[in-house]
Short mmCIF file of C-alpha atoms and ligand atoms in Angstrom, two decimals:
data_model
loop_
_atom_site.label_atom_id
_atom_site.label_comp_id
_atom_site.label_asym_id
_atom_site.label_seq_id
_atom_site.Cartn_x
_atom_site.Cartn_y
_atom_site.Cartn_z
CA MET N 1 49.66 108.50 7.66
CA THR N 2 49.29 109.67 11.31
CA ASP N 3 53.11 109.61 12.39
CA LEU N 4 55.68 112.23 11.02
CA GLN N 5 56.59 110.92 7.48
CA LYS N 6 60.10 111.16 7.39
CA ASN N 7 62.91 111.83 4.79
CA LEU N 8 65.47 108.93 3.35
CA ILE N 9 68.68 110.65 4.26
CA ALA N 10 72.00 108.33 3.67
CA GLY N 11 69.94 105.57 3.89
CA GLU N 12 68.22 106.67 7.24
CA TRP N 13 64.49 107.66 7.83
CA LEU N 14 65.23 111.11 9.48
CA ALA N 15 62.82 114.13 10.80
CA GLY N 16 63.44 117.24 9.49
CA GLU N 17 63.93 120.84 10.45
CA SER N 18 60.42 121.59 10.07
CA GLU N 19 57.09 119.80 9.08
CA ILE N 20 53.90 120.58 6.78
CA GLU N 21 50.69 119.21 6.78
CA ASN N 22 49.01 117.78 3.59
CA ARG N 23 45.38 117.94 3.39
CA ASN N 24 43.22 116.19 0.65
CA PRO N 25 41.87 118.56 -2.01
CA SER N 26 38.74 117.09 -2.26
CA ASP N 27 37.47 117.24 1.60
CA LEU N 28 39.69 119.73 3.73
CA SER N 29 38.95 118.14 6.83
CA ASP N 30 40.99 115.18 5.80
CA LEU N 31 44.39 115.27 6.99
CA VAL N 32 46.67 113.20 4.58
CA GLY N 33 49.64 113.25 6.67
CA ILE N 34 52.63 115.30 8.36
CA PHE N 35 55.83 115.44 6.45
CA ALA N 36 59.15 116.23 7.34
CA GLN N 37 60.87 119.10 5.45
CA ALA N 38 64.78 118.37 4.91
CA SER N 39 67.37 120.51 6.30
CA ALA N 40 70.43 121.76 4.20
CA ASP N 41 72.86 119.88 6.04
CA GLN N 42 70.81 116.67 5.68
CA LEU N 43 70.82 117.27 1.56
CA GLU N 44 74.67 117.70 2.12
CA ALA N 45 74.83 114.30 3.98
CA THR N 46 72.86 112.31 1.61
CA LEU N 47 74.59 113.62 -1.39
CA ASP N 48 78.01 112.52 0.23
CA GLN N 49 76.42 109.05 0.73
CA ALA N 50 74.83 108.99 -2.70
CA GLN N 51 78.39 109.18 -4.33
CA VAL N 52 79.61 106.35 -2.20
CA ALA N 53 76.55 104.26 -2.79
CA GLN N 54 76.74 104.98 -6.35
CA ARG N 55 79.72 103.48 -7.14
CA GLU N 56 78.92 100.15 -5.15
CA TRP N 57 75.57 100.01 -7.33
CA ALA N 58 77.37 100.41 -10.83
CA ALA N 59 79.47 97.52 -9.44
CA TYR N 60 76.40 95.26 -9.05
CA GLY N 61 75.87 92.39 -11.04
CA LEU N 62 73.19 93.07 -13.97
CA GLU N 63 70.95 90.43 -12.78
CA ARG N 64 70.82 91.85 -9.27
CA LYS N 65 70.22 95.41 -10.28
CA GLN N 66 67.54 93.62 -12.58
CA ALA N 67 66.06 92.06 -9.43
CA VAL N 68 65.70 95.33 -7.83
CA LEU N 69 63.96 97.24 -10.22
CA MET N 70 61.64 94.24 -11.15
CA ASN N 71 60.73 93.90 -7.30
CA ILE N 72 59.97 97.78 -7.02
CA GLY N 73 57.72 97.51 -10.30
CA ASN N 74 55.98 94.29 -9.40
CA GLU N 75 54.85 95.75 -5.92
CA LEU N 76 53.73 98.97 -7.22
CA MET N 77 51.36 97.09 -10.03
CA ALA N 78 50.26 94.37 -7.12
CA ARG N 79 49.41 97.62 -4.77
CA ALA N 80 47.98 99.81 -7.53
CA GLU N 81 44.67 99.96 -5.68
CA GLU N 82 45.97 101.02 -2.34
CA LEU N 83 48.59 103.37 -3.47
CA GLY N 84 46.40 104.66 -6.04
CA THR N 85 43.63 105.46 -3.64
CA LEU N 86 46.46 107.59 -1.52
CA LEU N 87 47.44 109.20 -4.56
CA SER N 88 43.84 110.02 -5.58
CA ARG N 89 43.31 111.31 -1.97
CA GLU N 90 46.15 113.87 -1.96
CA GLU N 91 46.23 115.03 -5.74
CA GLY N 92 42.58 114.44 -6.55
CA LYS N 93 42.31 112.90 -9.55
CA PRO N 94 39.59 109.99 -9.86
CA LEU N 95 40.50 106.94 -8.38
CA ALA N 96 40.70 105.15 -11.85
CA GLU N 97 43.16 107.27 -12.84
CA GLY N 98 45.06 107.17 -9.56
CA LYS N 99 45.30 103.34 -9.72
CA GLY N 100 46.21 103.29 -13.39
CA GLU N 101 48.84 105.77 -12.71
CA VAL N 102 50.36 103.63 -9.92
CA TYR N 103 49.99 100.42 -12.21
CA ARG N 104 51.83 102.50 -15.15
CA ALA N 105 54.55 103.43 -12.73
CA GLY N 106 55.14 99.96 -11.98
CA GLN N 107 55.50 99.29 -15.89
CA PHE N 108 58.24 101.52 -15.93
CA PHE N 109 60.13 99.88 -13.44
CA THR N 110 59.44 96.37 -15.11
CA TYR N 111 60.49 97.66 -18.48
CA TYR N 112 63.66 99.18 -17.08
CA ALA N 113 64.41 96.29 -15.13
CA ALA N 114 64.48 94.56 -18.75
CA GLU N 115 66.83 97.48 -19.96
CA CYS N 116 69.46 96.37 -17.15
CA LEU N 117 70.31 93.24 -18.79
CA ARG N 118 70.58 94.94 -22.50
CA GLN N 119 74.09 95.70 -23.12
CA ILE N 120 74.43 98.90 -24.84
CA GLY N 121 77.55 99.49 -26.57
CA GLU N 122 79.21 99.42 -29.97
CA ASN N 123 82.77 97.59 -30.92
CA ALA N 124 84.30 98.54 -33.88
CA ASP N 125 87.89 98.59 -35.84
CA SER N 126 90.06 101.67 -35.04
CA VAL N 127 91.29 103.36 -38.20
CA ARG N 128 94.86 102.27 -37.23
CA PRO N 129 95.65 98.84 -37.67
CA ASP N 130 95.93 96.32 -34.73
CA ILE N 131 93.61 98.55 -32.68
CA GLU N 132 89.85 97.82 -31.48
CA VAL N 133 87.43 100.43 -30.29
CA ASP N 134 84.89 99.79 -27.60
CA VAL N 135 82.05 102.22 -27.17
CA ARG N 136 80.18 101.92 -23.91
CA ARG N 137 77.77 103.95 -21.72
CA GLU N 138 78.50 104.42 -18.02
CA ALA N 139 76.68 105.71 -15.21
CA VAL N 140 76.33 109.98 -14.77
CA GLY N 141 76.59 109.63 -11.18
CA VAL N 142 74.33 111.20 -8.74
CA VAL N 143 71.24 112.26 -10.33
CA ALA N 144 68.57 114.95 -8.79
CA ILE N 145 65.19 114.16 -9.92
CA ILE N 146 62.49 117.16 -9.18
CA SER N 147 59.06 115.94 -9.91
CA PRO N 148 55.64 117.56 -10.25
CA TRP N 149 52.40 116.96 -8.49
CA ASN N 150 50.05 116.07 -11.26
CA PHE N 151 51.45 112.89 -12.13
CA PRO N 152 53.45 112.40 -8.65
CA THR N 153 54.16 108.57 -8.87
CA ALA N 154 54.37 108.08 -12.65
CA THR N 155 56.62 111.36 -13.51
CA ALA N 156 58.91 110.24 -10.64
CA SER N 157 59.39 106.55 -11.84
CA TRP N 158 59.77 107.61 -15.27
CA LYS N 159 63.09 109.40 -14.28
CA ILE N 160 64.02 106.97 -11.21
CA ALA N 161 63.59 103.89 -12.94
CA PRO N 162 65.95 104.35 -15.88
CA ALA N 163 68.19 106.37 -13.45
CA LEU N 164 68.96 103.69 -11.37
CA CYS N 165 68.74 101.17 -14.34
CA TYR N 166 71.92 102.69 -15.79
CA GLY N 167 73.92 102.68 -12.40
CA ASN N 168 73.09 106.18 -11.01
CA ALA N 169 72.11 107.01 -7.06
CA VAL N 170 69.07 109.18 -6.80
CA VAL N 171 68.47 112.24 -4.71
CA TRP N 172 64.40 113.01 -4.95
CA LYS N 173 62.83 116.01 -4.24
CA PRO N 174 58.99 115.56 -4.93
CA ALA N 175 56.47 118.58 -5.15
CA ASN N 176 55.86 119.57 -1.60
CA ILE N 177 51.91 119.20 -2.37
CA THR N 178 52.18 115.50 -3.12
CA PRO N 179 54.31 114.04 -0.56
CA ALA N 180 52.40 110.81 0.49
CA SER N 181 52.84 109.28 -2.98
CA ALA N 182 56.62 110.00 -2.57
CA VAL N 183 57.02 108.39 0.92
CA ALA N 184 54.99 105.52 -0.28
CA LEU N 185 57.36 105.03 -3.39
CA THR N 186 60.55 105.54 -1.42
CA GLU N 187 59.33 103.11 1.30
CA ILE N 188 59.14 100.32 -1.50
CA ILE N 189 62.72 101.29 -2.83
CA ALA N 190 64.44 101.50 0.55
CA ARG N 191 63.53 97.92 1.08
CA GLN N 192 65.36 96.46 -1.79
CA ASP N 193 68.86 95.12 -2.22
CA ILE N 194 70.53 98.65 -2.72
CA PRO N 195 73.76 100.02 -1.13
CA LYS N 196 73.00 102.64 1.90
CA GLY N 197 72.18 105.85 0.41
CA LEU N 198 71.84 105.07 -3.14
CA PHE N 199 68.31 106.45 -2.77
CA SER N 200 67.39 109.43 -0.98
CA LEU N 201 63.81 111.27 -0.21
CA VAL N 202 64.37 115.17 0.27
CA MET N 203 61.05 116.81 1.09
CA GLY N 204 60.93 120.58 1.26
CA SER N 205 59.66 123.28 -1.00
CA GLY N 206 61.29 124.32 -4.36
CA ARG N 207 62.70 127.34 -3.51
CA SER N 208 64.58 126.27 -0.32
CA ILE N 209 65.57 122.38 -0.62
CA GLY N 210 65.03 122.21 -4.53
CA GLN N 211 67.31 125.28 -5.25
CA ARG N 212 70.17 123.89 -3.14
CA LEU N 213 70.07 120.44 -4.71
CA VAL N 214 70.14 122.23 -8.23
CA GLU N 215 72.83 124.39 -6.94
CA SER N 216 75.10 121.90 -5.71
CA PRO N 217 78.63 120.42 -7.29
CA LYS N 218 77.64 117.06 -6.12
CA VAL N 219 75.07 116.58 -8.34
CA ASN N 220 75.89 115.30 -11.91
CA ALA N 221 72.43 115.61 -13.71
CA ILE N 222 69.03 117.15 -12.61
CA SER N 223 65.89 115.63 -14.07
CA PHE N 224 63.04 118.07 -13.66
CA THR N 225 59.37 118.20 -14.88
CA GLY N 226 57.35 121.44 -13.69
CA SER N 227 56.98 125.26 -14.88
CA VAL N 228 58.99 127.02 -17.63
CA PRO N 229 59.96 129.66 -15.18
CA VAL N 230 61.15 127.21 -12.57
CA GLY N 231 62.88 125.22 -15.46
CA LYS N 232 64.76 128.25 -16.51
CA GLY N 233 65.91 129.00 -13.25
CA ILE N 234 67.20 125.39 -12.93
CA ALA N 235 69.01 125.37 -16.07
CA ALA N 236 70.71 128.74 -14.96
CA ALA N 237 72.05 127.10 -11.68
CA ALA N 238 72.93 123.64 -13.44
CA ILE N 239 75.02 125.46 -15.93
CA GLN N 240 77.03 127.15 -13.33
CA ASN N 241 78.49 123.81 -12.25
CA LEU N 242 78.26 122.31 -15.86
CA THR N 243 75.93 119.73 -14.64
CA LYS N 244 73.99 118.03 -17.13
CA VAL N 245 70.03 119.07 -17.47
CA GLN N 246 66.93 117.50 -18.76
CA MET N 247 63.50 119.33 -18.43
CA GLU N 248 60.02 118.71 -19.43
CA MET N 249 57.74 121.72 -18.79
CA GLY N 250 54.53 122.90 -20.06
CA SER N 251 52.50 123.21 -23.52
CA LYS N 252 49.51 124.31 -25.09
CA ASN N 253 48.41 121.37 -26.98
CA ALA N 254 46.37 121.58 -29.76
CA LEU N 255 43.86 118.71 -31.09
CA ALA N 256 42.96 119.77 -34.89
CA VAL N 257 39.11 118.51 -35.82
CA LEU N 258 38.88 118.58 -39.58
CA ASP N 259 35.67 118.64 -41.99
CA ASP N 260 35.60 114.96 -42.36
CA ALA N 261 36.47 113.70 -38.61
CA ASP N 262 33.99 111.48 -36.90
CA LEU N 263 32.57 113.96 -34.71
CA ASP N 264 31.65 111.61 -31.65
CA LEU N 265 35.14 110.65 -31.82
CA ALA N 266 36.38 113.95 -31.85
CA VAL N 267 34.13 115.19 -28.73
CA SER N 268 35.07 112.44 -26.95
CA LEU N 269 39.03 112.99 -27.53
CA ALA N 270 38.64 116.61 -26.83
CA LEU N 271 36.43 115.92 -23.59
CA GLY N 272 39.45 113.28 -22.34
CA GLY N 273 42.20 115.38 -23.25
CA ALA N 274 40.81 118.57 -21.76
CA PHE N 275 39.71 117.78 -18.62
CA GLY N 276 41.26 114.54 -17.69
CA GLY N 277 43.08 114.87 -14.31
CA THR N 278 41.20 117.86 -14.09
CA GLY N 279 42.98 119.72 -17.31
CA GLN N 280 46.24 119.37 -14.74
CA LYS N 281 48.45 117.62 -17.71
CA CYS N 282 51.26 118.73 -19.70
CA THR N 283 49.76 116.68 -22.56
CA ALA N 284 46.34 118.37 -22.14
CA SER N 285 43.80 119.33 -25.17
CA SER N 286 43.63 123.00 -24.19
CA ARG N 287 43.20 124.20 -27.99
CA LEU N 288 40.47 123.01 -30.00
CA VAL N 289 41.01 123.90 -33.68
CA VAL N 290 38.03 123.25 -35.46
CA HIS N 291 36.95 123.48 -39.21
CA ALA N 292 34.19 125.84 -39.63
CA ALA N 293 32.15 123.16 -41.61
CA VAL N 294 31.85 120.86 -38.64
CA HIS N 295 32.42 123.75 -35.95
CA ASP N 296 28.87 124.09 -34.85
CA ALA N 297 27.77 120.49 -34.83
CA PHE N 298 30.86 119.61 -32.84
CA VAL N 299 30.64 122.54 -30.20
CA GLU N 300 26.94 121.48 -29.63
CA LYS N 301 28.07 118.08 -28.78
CA LEU N 302 31.13 119.60 -26.85
CA VAL N 303 29.18 121.70 -24.68
CA ALA N 304 26.59 119.06 -23.88
CA GLY N 305 29.35 116.32 -22.91
CA THR N 306 31.01 118.95 -20.68
CA GLN N 307 27.89 119.98 -18.88
CA ALA N 308 27.22 116.27 -18.33
CA MET N 309 30.64 115.77 -16.53
CA LYS N 310 30.12 114.71 -13.16
CA VAL N 311 32.56 116.60 -10.88
CA GLY N 312 32.93 115.69 -7.33
CA HIS N 313 35.57 113.93 -4.70
CA ALA N 314 38.03 111.74 -5.93
CA LEU N 315 37.13 108.75 -4.46
CA ASP N 316 33.57 108.82 -4.99
CA ALA N 317 32.39 106.20 -7.53
CA GLY N 318 31.17 107.59 -10.80
CA VAL N 319 33.26 110.91 -10.57
CA GLN N 320 34.87 111.74 -13.78
CA MET N 321 36.51 114.92 -12.65
CA GLY N 322 38.23 115.62 -9.06
CA PRO N 323 38.98 118.84 -7.78
CA VAL N 324 41.82 121.18 -8.58
CA VAL N 325 45.24 120.35 -6.82
CA SER N 326 45.28 123.55 -4.43
CA GLU N 327 43.77 126.83 -3.60
CA GLN N 328 46.66 128.74 -5.39
CA GLN N 329 45.94 126.81 -8.66
CA LEU N 330 42.18 127.13 -8.16
CA ASN N 331 42.56 130.91 -7.87
CA GLU N 332 44.61 130.98 -11.13
CA ASN N 333 42.18 128.77 -12.93
CA LEU N 334 39.54 131.39 -12.01
CA ALA N 335 41.54 134.30 -13.06
CA TYR N 336 42.14 132.96 -16.40
CA VAL N 337 38.35 132.65 -16.90
CA ASP N 338 38.03 136.36 -16.25
CA LEU N 339 40.87 137.24 -18.48
CA GLY N 340 39.12 134.87 -21.17
CA LYS N 341 36.04 136.72 -20.95
CA THR N 342 38.16 140.23 -20.68
CA GLU N 343 39.95 139.29 -24.03
CA GLY N 344 36.51 138.68 -25.53
CA ALA N 345 35.90 135.05 -25.67
CA GLU N 346 32.45 133.75 -24.95
CA LEU N 347 32.37 131.36 -22.12
CA ALA N 348 29.82 128.59 -23.29
CA CYS N 349 29.73 126.67 -20.13
CA GLY N 350 31.81 125.84 -17.12
CA GLY N 351 34.41 127.87 -15.28
CA GLN N 352 32.85 128.28 -11.83
CA ARG N 353 33.82 127.71 -8.61
CA LEU N 354 31.70 124.64 -7.34
CA GLU N 355 30.06 124.07 -3.77
CA MET N 356 30.01 120.31 -2.60
CA PRO N 357 29.29 118.63 0.42
CA HIS N 358 32.66 118.50 1.40
CA GLU N 359 35.07 121.60 1.34
CA GLY N 360 37.52 121.35 -1.26
CA PHE N 361 38.75 122.97 -4.72
CA TYR N 362 35.84 122.20 -6.74
CA MET N 363 35.28 123.82 -10.36
CA SER N 364 33.08 122.93 -13.31
CA PRO N 365 35.12 122.03 -16.54
CA GLY N 366 34.55 125.34 -18.92
CA VAL N 367 34.43 125.81 -22.75
CA PHE N 368 35.46 128.88 -24.57
CA LEU N 369 34.24 129.75 -28.09
CA ASN N 370 34.77 132.51 -30.38
CA THR N 371 38.28 132.59 -29.25
CA THR N 372 41.63 133.51 -31.54
CA ASN N 373 45.00 131.96 -31.01
CA ASP N 374 46.50 135.26 -30.23
CA MET N 375 44.62 135.39 -26.86
CA ARG N 376 46.45 134.73 -23.69
CA ILE N 377 44.07 131.98 -22.90
CA ASN N 378 45.42 129.93 -25.99
CA ARG N 379 49.07 131.35 -25.45
CA GLU N 380 49.53 130.50 -21.86
CA GLU N 381 49.43 127.29 -19.90
CA MET N 382 46.73 127.17 -17.64
CA PHE N 383 46.75 123.75 -16.00
CA ALA N 384 43.21 123.99 -15.60
CA PRO N 385 40.08 122.22 -16.70
CA LEU N 386 39.35 124.79 -19.65
CA THR N 387 39.46 124.43 -23.25
CA SER N 388 39.15 127.05 -26.10
CA VAL N 389 37.66 126.39 -29.26
CA ILE N 390 39.43 127.95 -32.29
CA LYS N 391 37.45 127.98 -35.59
CA VAL N 392 39.42 127.67 -38.86
CA GLY N 393 38.82 127.42 -42.49
CA SER N 394 40.96 125.13 -43.90
CA TYR N 395 43.56 122.09 -43.07
CA ASP N 396 46.23 124.52 -43.91
CA GLU N 397 45.00 126.90 -41.36
CA ALA N 398 44.29 124.33 -39.07
CA LEU N 399 47.89 123.47 -39.10
CA ALA N 400 49.29 126.83 -38.76
CA VAL N 401 47.27 127.49 -35.87
CA VAL N 402 48.35 124.25 -34.08
CA ASN N 403 52.11 125.28 -35.05
CA ASP N 404 51.85 128.78 -33.70
CA THR N 405 52.79 128.55 -30.21
CA ASN N 406 56.18 128.87 -28.09
CA PHE N 407 55.33 125.37 -26.84
CA GLY N 408 55.47 121.82 -28.64
CA LEU N 409 55.07 119.02 -26.51
CA THR N 410 51.88 116.95 -28.19
CA SER N 411 49.32 117.67 -31.10
CA GLY N 412 46.59 115.52 -32.49
CA ILE N 413 44.48 115.54 -35.57
CA VAL N 414 41.02 113.95 -36.05
CA THR N 415 40.29 112.98 -39.75
CA GLN N 416 39.53 110.09 -41.91
CA SER N 417 41.95 111.74 -44.67
CA LEU N 418 45.25 109.58 -44.82
CA ALA N 419 46.65 112.55 -46.69
CA ARG N 420 45.92 114.97 -44.19
CA ALA N 421 46.91 112.49 -41.52
CA THR N 422 50.31 111.67 -42.90
CA HIS N 423 50.82 115.70 -43.75
CA PHE N 424 50.07 116.64 -40.31
CA ARG N 425 52.13 114.16 -38.49
CA ARG N 426 55.36 115.35 -40.79
CA ASN N 427 54.84 119.00 -40.35
CA ALA N 428 53.15 119.36 -36.59
CA ARG N 429 56.16 121.06 -34.65
CA THR N 430 55.62 118.96 -31.83
CA GLY N 431 57.69 116.10 -30.04
CA VAL N 432 54.58 113.95 -30.02
CA VAL N 433 51.79 113.72 -32.91
CA THR N 434 48.48 111.51 -32.54
CA VAL N 435 46.24 110.63 -35.35
CA ASN N 436 42.53 109.84 -34.14
CA LEU N 437 43.68 109.83 -30.42
CA PRO N 438 43.86 111.89 -27.67
CA THR N 439 46.98 114.34 -27.15
CA ALA N 440 47.39 112.75 -23.66
CA GLY N 441 48.51 109.20 -22.99
CA THR N 442 51.90 107.85 -24.18
CA ASP N 443 53.75 104.82 -23.79
CA TYR N 444 56.68 103.60 -21.66
CA HIS N 445 58.86 102.10 -24.30
CA VAL N 446 59.28 105.10 -26.60
CA PRO N 447 60.72 108.66 -26.39
CA PHE N 448 58.72 111.50 -24.61
CA GLY N 449 59.37 115.09 -24.72
CA GLY N 450 58.71 118.39 -26.86
CA ARG N 451 60.21 121.40 -28.71
CA GLY N 452 60.20 124.70 -27.81
CA ASP N 453 59.52 126.12 -24.53
CA SER N 454 58.13 122.26 -23.84
CA SER N 455 61.37 120.34 -23.07
CA TYR N 456 65.11 120.84 -23.01
CA GLY N 457 67.83 118.26 -23.33
CA PRO N 458 67.46 114.61 -24.41
CA ARG N 459 64.13 112.72 -24.34
CA GLU N 460 62.97 110.77 -21.57
CA GLN N 461 61.42 107.26 -21.26
CA GLY N 462 62.33 104.10 -23.61
CA LYS N 463 66.02 103.45 -25.13
CA ALA N 464 66.10 107.04 -25.54
CA ALA N 465 66.66 108.00 -21.57
CA ALA N 466 69.95 106.17 -21.99
CA GLU N 467 71.13 109.67 -23.49
CA PHE N 468 70.30 111.41 -20.26
CA TYR N 469 71.41 108.92 -17.75
CA THR N 470 74.73 107.60 -19.00
CA THR N 471 77.82 109.06 -20.22
CA VAL N 472 79.98 107.65 -23.33
CA LYS N 473 83.08 106.34 -22.78
CA THR N 474 85.33 105.38 -26.21
CA ALA N 475 88.26 102.81 -25.08
CA TYR N 476 91.10 102.15 -27.74
CA ILE N 477 92.52 98.86 -27.12
CA SER N 478 95.95 97.68 -28.63
CA ALA N 479 97.31 93.97 -27.95
CA GLY N 480 100.60 95.82 -27.41
CA LYS N 481 102.44 94.64 -30.22
CA PRO N 482 101.82 93.31 -33.65
CA PHE N 483 99.65 89.97 -33.98
P1 NDP H 1 56.89 124.35 -10.39
O1 NDP H 1 57.61 124.38 -11.53
O2 NDP H 1 56.99 125.36 -9.19
O3 NDP H 1 57.20 122.91 -9.43
C1 NDP H 1 57.76 121.65 -10.27
C2 NDP H 1 58.52 120.99 -9.17
O4 NDP H 1 59.87 121.81 -9.06
C3 NDP H 1 58.27 121.15 -7.78
O5 NDP H 1 58.89 119.56 -7.30
C4 NDP H 1 58.60 122.11 -7.20
O6 NDP H 1 58.65 122.21 -5.84
C5 NDP H 1 60.17 122.23 -7.69
N1 NDP H 1 60.94 123.36 -7.67
C6 NDP H 1 60.16 124.84 -7.75
N2 NDP H 1 60.90 125.88 -7.55
C7 NDP H 1 62.38 125.22 -7.51
C8 NDP H 1 63.48 125.81 -7.69
N3 NDP H 1 63.54 127.03 -7.32
N4 NDP H 1 64.46 124.97 -7.54
C9 NDP H 1 64.16 123.30 -7.65
N5 NDP H 1 62.99 122.97 -7.91
C10 NDP H 1 62.11 123.86 -7.78
O7 NDP H 1 55.29 124.16 -10.72
P2 NDP H 1 53.80 124.41 -9.81
O8 NDP H 1 53.87 123.14 -8.96
O9 NDP H 1 54.26 125.88 -9.00
O10 NDP H 1 52.98 124.69 -10.80
C11 NDP H 1 52.77 125.69 -11.57
C12 NDP H 1 52.90 125.49 -13.13
O11 NDP H 1 53.45 124.94 -13.66
C13 NDP H 1 51.33 124.94 -13.16
O12 NDP H 1 50.28 125.70 -13.25
C14 NDP H 1 51.43 124.34 -14.85
O13 NDP H 1 51.34 125.43 -15.85
C15 NDP H 1 53.11 123.83 -14.58
N6 NDP H 1 53.58 122.44 -14.48
C16 NDP H 1 53.95 121.70 -15.48
C17 NDP H 1 53.96 120.56 -15.19
C18 NDP H 1 54.22 119.54 -16.42
O14 NDP H 1 53.95 118.59 -16.40
N7 NDP H 1 54.75 120.21 -17.43
C19 NDP H 1 53.92 119.72 -13.70
C20 NDP H 1 53.62 120.69 -12.94
C21 NDP H 1 53.26 122.07 -13.04
P3 NDP H 1 57.32 122.53 -4.68
O15 NDP H 1 56.51 122.05 -5.24
O16 NDP H 1 58.06 121.98 -3.51
O17 NDP H 1 57.49 123.92 -4.46
#
């Protein structure tokens, strides 16, 4: 990507009012590309065109819409290796994770391609004689999508695919730190049989173009994934225009390891959940709630496994954990390491900045021991390759600790007891619960979202997405005279 990478504004690829450079966090000498920053005028122009294009798109035949989504999905899956390499280069996740993410993004599109053909509606008799009621869902209109950098292609796709499927126009503001993946996905979408301006890419900072987008009365719905403070600001802006809003924000997910757990399984779930994606996942296992009876044995295996993890350049073979996404995020992570020690936690391993042959944002995965659930490291989302062990004396205490958080996205339990697994599944106060599985990793055909500070508004993914991307119309039909 040596040429300036442009925004897609009202159907045209345009340079912006300024440009930013994007560099590979695994190797800062590697320039990923130069990216245009959209202007306020361009945003207005593309929103105007989106309103026109949306009406045309909503009137497309079902199979025509389905073909568009199917083509996007198939191309993403076919190019998973190439686009996954680009994603890993700019975001820093190991190549296998980058490729897997692009492939999964393709599956979102093929899933919603099929959903295009599913007629959603109800028909009923009125309580009044000789009158029928038809309840159908129609597109909301123009949807603003604001996506994060940690899953730059998948998170955007699980929003874009249902938005298009249900007949909406999309104006997409990706995270400015992962623009190359955004341009690659937009190029695929722009080549499809869609009305001019149905899909827009507006790269730029959240504070400038993102804020203007969420304040615009031309936007009918906003889907956001990111941090809690930004989410609250977006909700406040949205309510001024009574714009529909859906938000998925951070979490502080817990994995409970009971006294009857298979410890090798528990350690492997904890390692994957805590350090996959360099810990930069809203579903990361950042609290490990461990029964005292297995605590010492679990900790020994966990620390050994953490120390054995291979950290390195995201594109190098055998690397299990890449760099942190940015210098700012790395500095915040290291500040949390200091905070944990100040709060009295014992850093058993890791948590250090690492020097590598290439200059990048590397740190070693870290484990805190002897922590309590009231420490800030166990209450705030760190988005870091850091995890804390909290020792508990019983299942009841484990459940109480799991639920003692302002967040509520995912939680997991490792146990061989059906009774405890069932009780946990029913009583964990999270949107997603897992049993003998990682707290991270979800399917695309079922709802995803959380409680508390983790989510706001209708669930994402699967058929649940229809709730956000459509609006309900109830029609009453009479023949005009008695039959
Ligand atoms: P942000 O919440 O700042 O960013 C998320 C998205 O929102 C980005 O596209 C960002 O744009 C955009 N944005 C930022 N400010 C505004 C605004 N005022 N109006 C509209 N859009 C805006 O997250 P960060 O990237 O700064 O990450 C900080 C922390 O957030 C992380 O450490 C983590 O704790 C949490 N986070 C959680 C995620 C999750 O999956 N739940 C994902 C990402 C972050 P831009 O990046 O261009 O500024």
